[in-house]
Short mmCIF file of C-alpha atoms in Angstrom, two decimals:
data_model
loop_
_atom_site.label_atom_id
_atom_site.label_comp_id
_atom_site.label_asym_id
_atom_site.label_seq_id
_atom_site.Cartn_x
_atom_site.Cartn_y
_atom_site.Cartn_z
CA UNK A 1 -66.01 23.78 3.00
CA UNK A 2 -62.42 24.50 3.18
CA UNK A 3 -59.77 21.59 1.81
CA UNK A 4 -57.66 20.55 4.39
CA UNK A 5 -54.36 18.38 3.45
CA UNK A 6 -54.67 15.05 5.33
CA UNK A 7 -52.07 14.22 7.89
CA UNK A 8 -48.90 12.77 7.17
CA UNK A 9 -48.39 9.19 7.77
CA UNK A 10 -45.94 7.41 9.33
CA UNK A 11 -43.71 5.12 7.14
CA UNK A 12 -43.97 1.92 9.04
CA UNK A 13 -41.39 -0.24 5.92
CA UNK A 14 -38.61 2.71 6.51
CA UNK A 15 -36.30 2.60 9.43
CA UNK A 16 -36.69 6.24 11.33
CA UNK A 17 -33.39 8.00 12.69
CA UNK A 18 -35.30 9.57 15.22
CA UNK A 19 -36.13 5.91 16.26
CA UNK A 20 -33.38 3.98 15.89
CA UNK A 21 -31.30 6.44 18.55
CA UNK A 22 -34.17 6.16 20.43
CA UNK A 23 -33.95 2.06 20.38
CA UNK A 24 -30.16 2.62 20.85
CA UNK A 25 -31.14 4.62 24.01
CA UNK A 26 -33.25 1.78 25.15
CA UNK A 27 -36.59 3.45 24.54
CA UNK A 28 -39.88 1.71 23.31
CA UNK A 29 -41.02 3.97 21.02
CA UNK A 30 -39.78 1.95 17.79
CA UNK A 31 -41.34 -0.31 15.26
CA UNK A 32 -40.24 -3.67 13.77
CA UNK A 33 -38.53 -1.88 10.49
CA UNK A 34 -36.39 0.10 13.34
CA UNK A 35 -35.64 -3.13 15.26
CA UNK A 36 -34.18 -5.23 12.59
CA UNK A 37 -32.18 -2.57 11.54
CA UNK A 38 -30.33 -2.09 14.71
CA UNK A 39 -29.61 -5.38 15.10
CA UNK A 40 -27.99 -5.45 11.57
CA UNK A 41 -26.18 -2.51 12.99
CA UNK A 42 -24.77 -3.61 16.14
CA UNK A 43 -23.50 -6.96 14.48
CA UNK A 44 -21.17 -4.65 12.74
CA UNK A 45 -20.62 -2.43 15.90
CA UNK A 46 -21.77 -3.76 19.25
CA UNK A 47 -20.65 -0.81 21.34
CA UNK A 48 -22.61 1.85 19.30
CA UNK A 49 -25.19 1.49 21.91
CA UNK A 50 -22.40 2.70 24.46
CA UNK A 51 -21.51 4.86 22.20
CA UNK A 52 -25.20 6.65 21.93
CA UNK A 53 -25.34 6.93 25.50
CA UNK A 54 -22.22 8.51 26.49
CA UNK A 55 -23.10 10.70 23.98
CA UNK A 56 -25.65 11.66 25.76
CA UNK A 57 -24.40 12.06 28.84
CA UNK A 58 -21.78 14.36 27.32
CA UNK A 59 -24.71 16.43 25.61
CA UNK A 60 -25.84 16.54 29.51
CA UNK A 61 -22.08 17.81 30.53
CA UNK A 62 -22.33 20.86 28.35
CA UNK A 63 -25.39 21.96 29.28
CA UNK A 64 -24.81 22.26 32.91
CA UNK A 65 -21.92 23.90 31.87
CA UNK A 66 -23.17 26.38 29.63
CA UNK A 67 -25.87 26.90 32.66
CA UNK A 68 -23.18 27.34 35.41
CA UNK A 69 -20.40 29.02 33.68
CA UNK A 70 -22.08 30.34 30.33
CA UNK A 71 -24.91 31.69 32.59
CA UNK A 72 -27.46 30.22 29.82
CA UNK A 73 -30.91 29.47 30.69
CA UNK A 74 -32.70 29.24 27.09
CA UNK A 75 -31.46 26.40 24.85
CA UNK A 76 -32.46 24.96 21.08
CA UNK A 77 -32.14 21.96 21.01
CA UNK A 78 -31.65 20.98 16.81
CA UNK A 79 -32.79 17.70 15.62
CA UNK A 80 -34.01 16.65 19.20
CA UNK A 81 -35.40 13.03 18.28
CA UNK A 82 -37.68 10.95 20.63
CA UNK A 83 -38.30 12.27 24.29
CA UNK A 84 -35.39 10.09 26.69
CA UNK A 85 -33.49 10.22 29.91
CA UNK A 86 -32.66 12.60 31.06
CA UNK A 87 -34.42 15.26 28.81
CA UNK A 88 -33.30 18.64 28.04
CA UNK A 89 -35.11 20.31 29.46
CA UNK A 90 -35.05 17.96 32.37
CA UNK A 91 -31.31 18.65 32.64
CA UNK A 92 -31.37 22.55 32.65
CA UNK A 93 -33.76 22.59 34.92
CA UNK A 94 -32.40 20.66 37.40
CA UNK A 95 -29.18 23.12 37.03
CA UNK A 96 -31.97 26.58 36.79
CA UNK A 97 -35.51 26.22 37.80
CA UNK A 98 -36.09 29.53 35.01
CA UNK A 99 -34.54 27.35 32.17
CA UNK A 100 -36.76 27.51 28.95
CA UNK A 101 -36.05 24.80 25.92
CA UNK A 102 -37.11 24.39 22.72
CA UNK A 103 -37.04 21.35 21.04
CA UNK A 104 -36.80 21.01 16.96
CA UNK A 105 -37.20 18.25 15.04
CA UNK A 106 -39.45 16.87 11.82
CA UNK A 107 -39.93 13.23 12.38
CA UNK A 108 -42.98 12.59 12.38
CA UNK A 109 -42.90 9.87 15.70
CA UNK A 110 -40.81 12.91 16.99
CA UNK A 111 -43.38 15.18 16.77
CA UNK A 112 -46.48 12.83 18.47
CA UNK A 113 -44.31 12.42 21.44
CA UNK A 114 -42.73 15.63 21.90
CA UNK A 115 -46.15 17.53 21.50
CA UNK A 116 -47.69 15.00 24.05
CA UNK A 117 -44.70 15.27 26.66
CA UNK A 118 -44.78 19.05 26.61
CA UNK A 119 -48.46 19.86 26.25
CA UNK A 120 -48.61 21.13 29.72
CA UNK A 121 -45.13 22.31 30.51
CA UNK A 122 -44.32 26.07 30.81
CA UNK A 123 -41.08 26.01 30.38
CA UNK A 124 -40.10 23.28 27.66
CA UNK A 125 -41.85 23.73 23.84
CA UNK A 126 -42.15 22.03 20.54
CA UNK A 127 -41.26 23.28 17.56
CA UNK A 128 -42.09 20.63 14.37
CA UNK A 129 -39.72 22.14 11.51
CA UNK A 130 -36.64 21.06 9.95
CA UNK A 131 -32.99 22.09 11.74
CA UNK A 132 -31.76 22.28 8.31
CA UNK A 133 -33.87 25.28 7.39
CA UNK A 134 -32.89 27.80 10.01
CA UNK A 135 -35.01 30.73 8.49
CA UNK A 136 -37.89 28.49 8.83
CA UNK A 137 -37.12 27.22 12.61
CA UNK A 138 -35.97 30.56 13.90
CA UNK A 139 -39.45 31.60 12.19
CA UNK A 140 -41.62 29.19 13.92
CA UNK A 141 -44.03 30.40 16.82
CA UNK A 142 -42.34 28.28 19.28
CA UNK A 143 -39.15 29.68 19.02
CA UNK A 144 -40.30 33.07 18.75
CA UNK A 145 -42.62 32.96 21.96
CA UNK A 146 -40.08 30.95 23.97
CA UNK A 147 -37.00 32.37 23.19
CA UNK A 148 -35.14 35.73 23.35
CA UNK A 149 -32.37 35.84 20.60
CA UNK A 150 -31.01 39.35 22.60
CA UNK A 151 -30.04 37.14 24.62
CA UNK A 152 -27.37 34.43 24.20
CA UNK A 153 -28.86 31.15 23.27
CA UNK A 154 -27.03 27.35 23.85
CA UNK A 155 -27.50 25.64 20.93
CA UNK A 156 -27.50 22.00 20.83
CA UNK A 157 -27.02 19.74 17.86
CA UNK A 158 -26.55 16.01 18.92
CA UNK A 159 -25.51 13.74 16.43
CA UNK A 160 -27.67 15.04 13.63
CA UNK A 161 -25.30 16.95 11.27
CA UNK A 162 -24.27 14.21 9.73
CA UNK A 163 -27.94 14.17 8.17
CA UNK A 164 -27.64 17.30 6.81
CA UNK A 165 -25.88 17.60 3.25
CA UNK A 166 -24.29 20.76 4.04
CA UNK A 167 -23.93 21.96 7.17
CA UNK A 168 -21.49 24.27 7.35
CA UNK A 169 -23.96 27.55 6.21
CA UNK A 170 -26.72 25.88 8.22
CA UNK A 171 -24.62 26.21 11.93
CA UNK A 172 -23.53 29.78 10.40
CA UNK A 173 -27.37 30.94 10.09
CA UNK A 174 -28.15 29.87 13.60
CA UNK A 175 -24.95 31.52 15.06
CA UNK A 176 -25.52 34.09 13.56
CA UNK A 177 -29.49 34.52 14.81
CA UNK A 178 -28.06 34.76 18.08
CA UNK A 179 -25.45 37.00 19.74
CA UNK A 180 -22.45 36.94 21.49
CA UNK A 181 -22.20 34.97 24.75
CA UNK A 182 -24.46 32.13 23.27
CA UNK A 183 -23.12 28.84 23.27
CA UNK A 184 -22.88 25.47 20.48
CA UNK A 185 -22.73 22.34 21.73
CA UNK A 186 -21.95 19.65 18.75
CA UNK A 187 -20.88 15.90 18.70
CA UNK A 188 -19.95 14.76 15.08
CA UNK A 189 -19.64 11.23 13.81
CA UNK A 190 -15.48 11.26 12.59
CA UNK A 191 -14.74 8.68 9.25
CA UNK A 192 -10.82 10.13 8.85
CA UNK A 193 -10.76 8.33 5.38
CA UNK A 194 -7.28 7.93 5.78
CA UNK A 195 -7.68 4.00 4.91
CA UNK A 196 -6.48 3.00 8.42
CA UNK A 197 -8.16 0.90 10.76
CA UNK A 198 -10.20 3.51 12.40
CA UNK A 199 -11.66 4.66 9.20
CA UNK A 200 -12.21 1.50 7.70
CA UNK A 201 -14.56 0.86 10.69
CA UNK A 202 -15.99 4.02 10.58
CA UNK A 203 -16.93 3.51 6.38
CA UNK A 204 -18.32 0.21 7.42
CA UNK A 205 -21.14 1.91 9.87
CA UNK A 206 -21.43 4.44 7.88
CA UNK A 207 -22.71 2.64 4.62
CA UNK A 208 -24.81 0.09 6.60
CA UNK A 209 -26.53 3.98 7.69
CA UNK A 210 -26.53 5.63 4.18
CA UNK A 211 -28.79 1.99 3.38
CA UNK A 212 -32.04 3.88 5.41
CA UNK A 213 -30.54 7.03 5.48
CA UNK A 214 -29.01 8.08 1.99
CA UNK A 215 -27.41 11.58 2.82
CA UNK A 216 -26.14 10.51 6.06
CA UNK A 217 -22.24 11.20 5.72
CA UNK A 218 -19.54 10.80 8.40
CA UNK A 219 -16.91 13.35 7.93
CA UNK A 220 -12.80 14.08 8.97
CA UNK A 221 -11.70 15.81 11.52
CA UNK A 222 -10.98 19.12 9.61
CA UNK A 223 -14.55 19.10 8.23
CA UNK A 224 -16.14 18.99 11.39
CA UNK A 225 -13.58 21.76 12.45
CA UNK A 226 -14.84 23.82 9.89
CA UNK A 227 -18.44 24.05 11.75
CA UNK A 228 -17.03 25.33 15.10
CA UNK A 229 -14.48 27.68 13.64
CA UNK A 230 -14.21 31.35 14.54
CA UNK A 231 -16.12 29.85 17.96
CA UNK A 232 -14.16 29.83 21.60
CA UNK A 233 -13.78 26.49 22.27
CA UNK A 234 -13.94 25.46 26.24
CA UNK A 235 -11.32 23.23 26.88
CA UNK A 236 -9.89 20.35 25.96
CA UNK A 237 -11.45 21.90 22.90
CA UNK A 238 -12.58 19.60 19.43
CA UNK A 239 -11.68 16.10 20.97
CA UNK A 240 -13.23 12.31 20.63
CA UNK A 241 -15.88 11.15 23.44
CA UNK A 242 -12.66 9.49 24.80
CA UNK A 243 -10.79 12.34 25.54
CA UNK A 244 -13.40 14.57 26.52
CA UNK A 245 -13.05 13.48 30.77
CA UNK A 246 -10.34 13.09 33.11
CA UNK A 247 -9.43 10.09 32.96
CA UNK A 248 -10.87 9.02 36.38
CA UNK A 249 -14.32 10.27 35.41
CA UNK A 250 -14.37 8.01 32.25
CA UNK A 251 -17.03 5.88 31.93
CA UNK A 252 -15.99 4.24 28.75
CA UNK A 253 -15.76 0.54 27.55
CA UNK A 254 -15.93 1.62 24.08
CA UNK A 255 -12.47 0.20 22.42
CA UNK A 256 -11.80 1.88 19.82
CA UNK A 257 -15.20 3.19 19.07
CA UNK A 258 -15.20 6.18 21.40
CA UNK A 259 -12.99 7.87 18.61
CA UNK A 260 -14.99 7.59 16.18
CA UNK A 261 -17.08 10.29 17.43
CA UNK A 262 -15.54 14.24 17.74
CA UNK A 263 -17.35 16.35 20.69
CA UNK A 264 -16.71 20.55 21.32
CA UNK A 265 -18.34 23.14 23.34
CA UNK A 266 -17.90 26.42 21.53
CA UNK A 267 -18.69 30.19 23.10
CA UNK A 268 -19.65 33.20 20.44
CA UNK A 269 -17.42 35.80 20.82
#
C-alpha cells in the first residue's frame, strides 16, 4: 500500500492571522489562542476592529468598480482568510451574475471553510497555496480552470502584504501573469517611522503582531508606493482609508487610526 502523508493539523497554542481578522470581523470561526490575543490587541488599539471593517468595505468599493468601469468579471483574491460578509464573490456577483473568483490562501482553518462554502458553487473556487509563491498559485488547478489570464484579471490583496517578507517581486510576478486592462486592488498597513505620533502608534501594533506573527512588518508610505508603481492609479490615487471617500460618504470614527492604513486601486497599462 501506498504511504500517504497525514493531514496537517491545526495549531490550536498559536494565534492564526486568518482568524484573528476573522474575530476582528466578528466571525465565530476562532479559537481561545485567537481570542486572547485580540483582546491584548485592542487594549492597545480599540478601533482596529473599525479599522478591519472599513477595510473591507473599501475592498468591496473597488471591486464594483473594477466590475463597472474596469469591465472585470474574474478576480484573485490573494491571501483571502476566513469566508465573511459580504464575500467576494458575493460582491461581484451582485455587480455581474457571470463573475468568476478565486480565492487563495494557506491557512489551514482557511482552507476547511473555504472548500466547504464553495463545494457547490460554479462560479466561486478554492485554491489552497501560498500568495507568496505566485508560480505555484498561478500553477494551481483552480486558477487554471477558473480563470483566463488573456483576459484582464482584478487582483485583490487585502491586508496581507505585510506578511510577506518581500513583496515587491511577488505583486510584479502576478502583474505580470496577467495583461493589460487587469486591475490591483491593495490596502497596506503604513508605520512612517518618522518617530512622530502616528508612527509611534503604528510600532506599538505592530510589535504586539510580530509576537504571533514574526515577519509581519508595517511599512512607509514610499515602500508601499513601490508595489503599485508603473500601475494607473484611479483617483484620489495611494491615500489612507480616511481619505479614500467624499467626505459625506465617510463612515469613519477611527481618530487617528484610519491613517494608519494606505489604500489604491491601480489599472495595468
Amino acid at each position: 500500500m501506498p504511504e500517504h502523508d497525514e493531514p496537517a493539523a491545526i495549531d490550536l497554542e498559536r494565534a492564526s492571522q486568518a482568524r484573528v481578522y476573522d474575530l476582528l470581523l466578528g466571525g465565530k470561526n476562532n479559537f481561545e489562542v485567537d481570542r486572547q490575543f485580540v483582546q491584548e490587541l485592542l487594549k492597545i488599539a480599540p478601533e482596529i476592529s473599525e479599522l478591519t471593517r472599513q477595510n473591507r468595505r473599501w475592498m468591496a468599493d473597488a471591486i464594483g468598480r473594477m466590475i463597472t468601469e474596469g469591465g472585470i468579471d474574474q478576480f484573485l483574491d490573494l491571501g483571502s482568510g476566513l469566508p465573511t460578509v459580504p464575500n467576494t464573490h458575493e460582491i461581484a456577483l451582485r455587480a455581474n451574475p457571470a463573475a468568476t473568483v478565486v480565492y487563495v490562501d494557506n491557512d489551514l482553518t482557511a482552507i476547511s471553510h473555504g472548500q466547504a462554502l464553495l463545494a457547490d458553487d460554479r462560479r466561486s473556487f478554492f485554491a489552497d497555496a501560498d500568495l507568496s509563491d505566485p508560480a505555484a498559485v498561478l500553477a494551481h488547478p483552480s486558477v487554471t480552470e477558473a480563470l483566463d489570464l488573456t483576459r484582464p484579471v482584478g487582483i485583490l490583496l487585502g491586508l496581507v502584504l505585510h506578511s510577506t517578507p518581500d513583496p515587491v517581486p511577488v505583486v510584479a510576478d502576478y502583474l505580470a501573469a496577467v495583461p493589460p486592462g487587469s486591475y490591483l486592488a491593495l490596502t497596506h498597513p503604513l508605520n512612517p517611522r518618522d518617530g512622530g505620533r502616528l508612527s509611534e502608534f503604528s510600532t506599538a501594533i505592530e510589535e504586539k503582531l510580530q509576537d504571533p506573527f514574526p515577519h509581519m512588518r508595517f511599512r512607509t508610505r514610499d515602500e508601499i508606493a513601490e508595489l503599485v508603481a508603473g500601475l494607473e492609479l484611479v483617483a484620489p490615487g495611494l491615500v489612507d482609508l480616511t481619505s479614500w471617500w467624499p467626505e459625506d460618504q465617510q463612515k469613519l470614527n477611527l481618530s487617528g487610526a484610519g491613517q494608519l492604513l494606505l489604500v489604491a486601486l491601480g489599472r495595468k497599462p
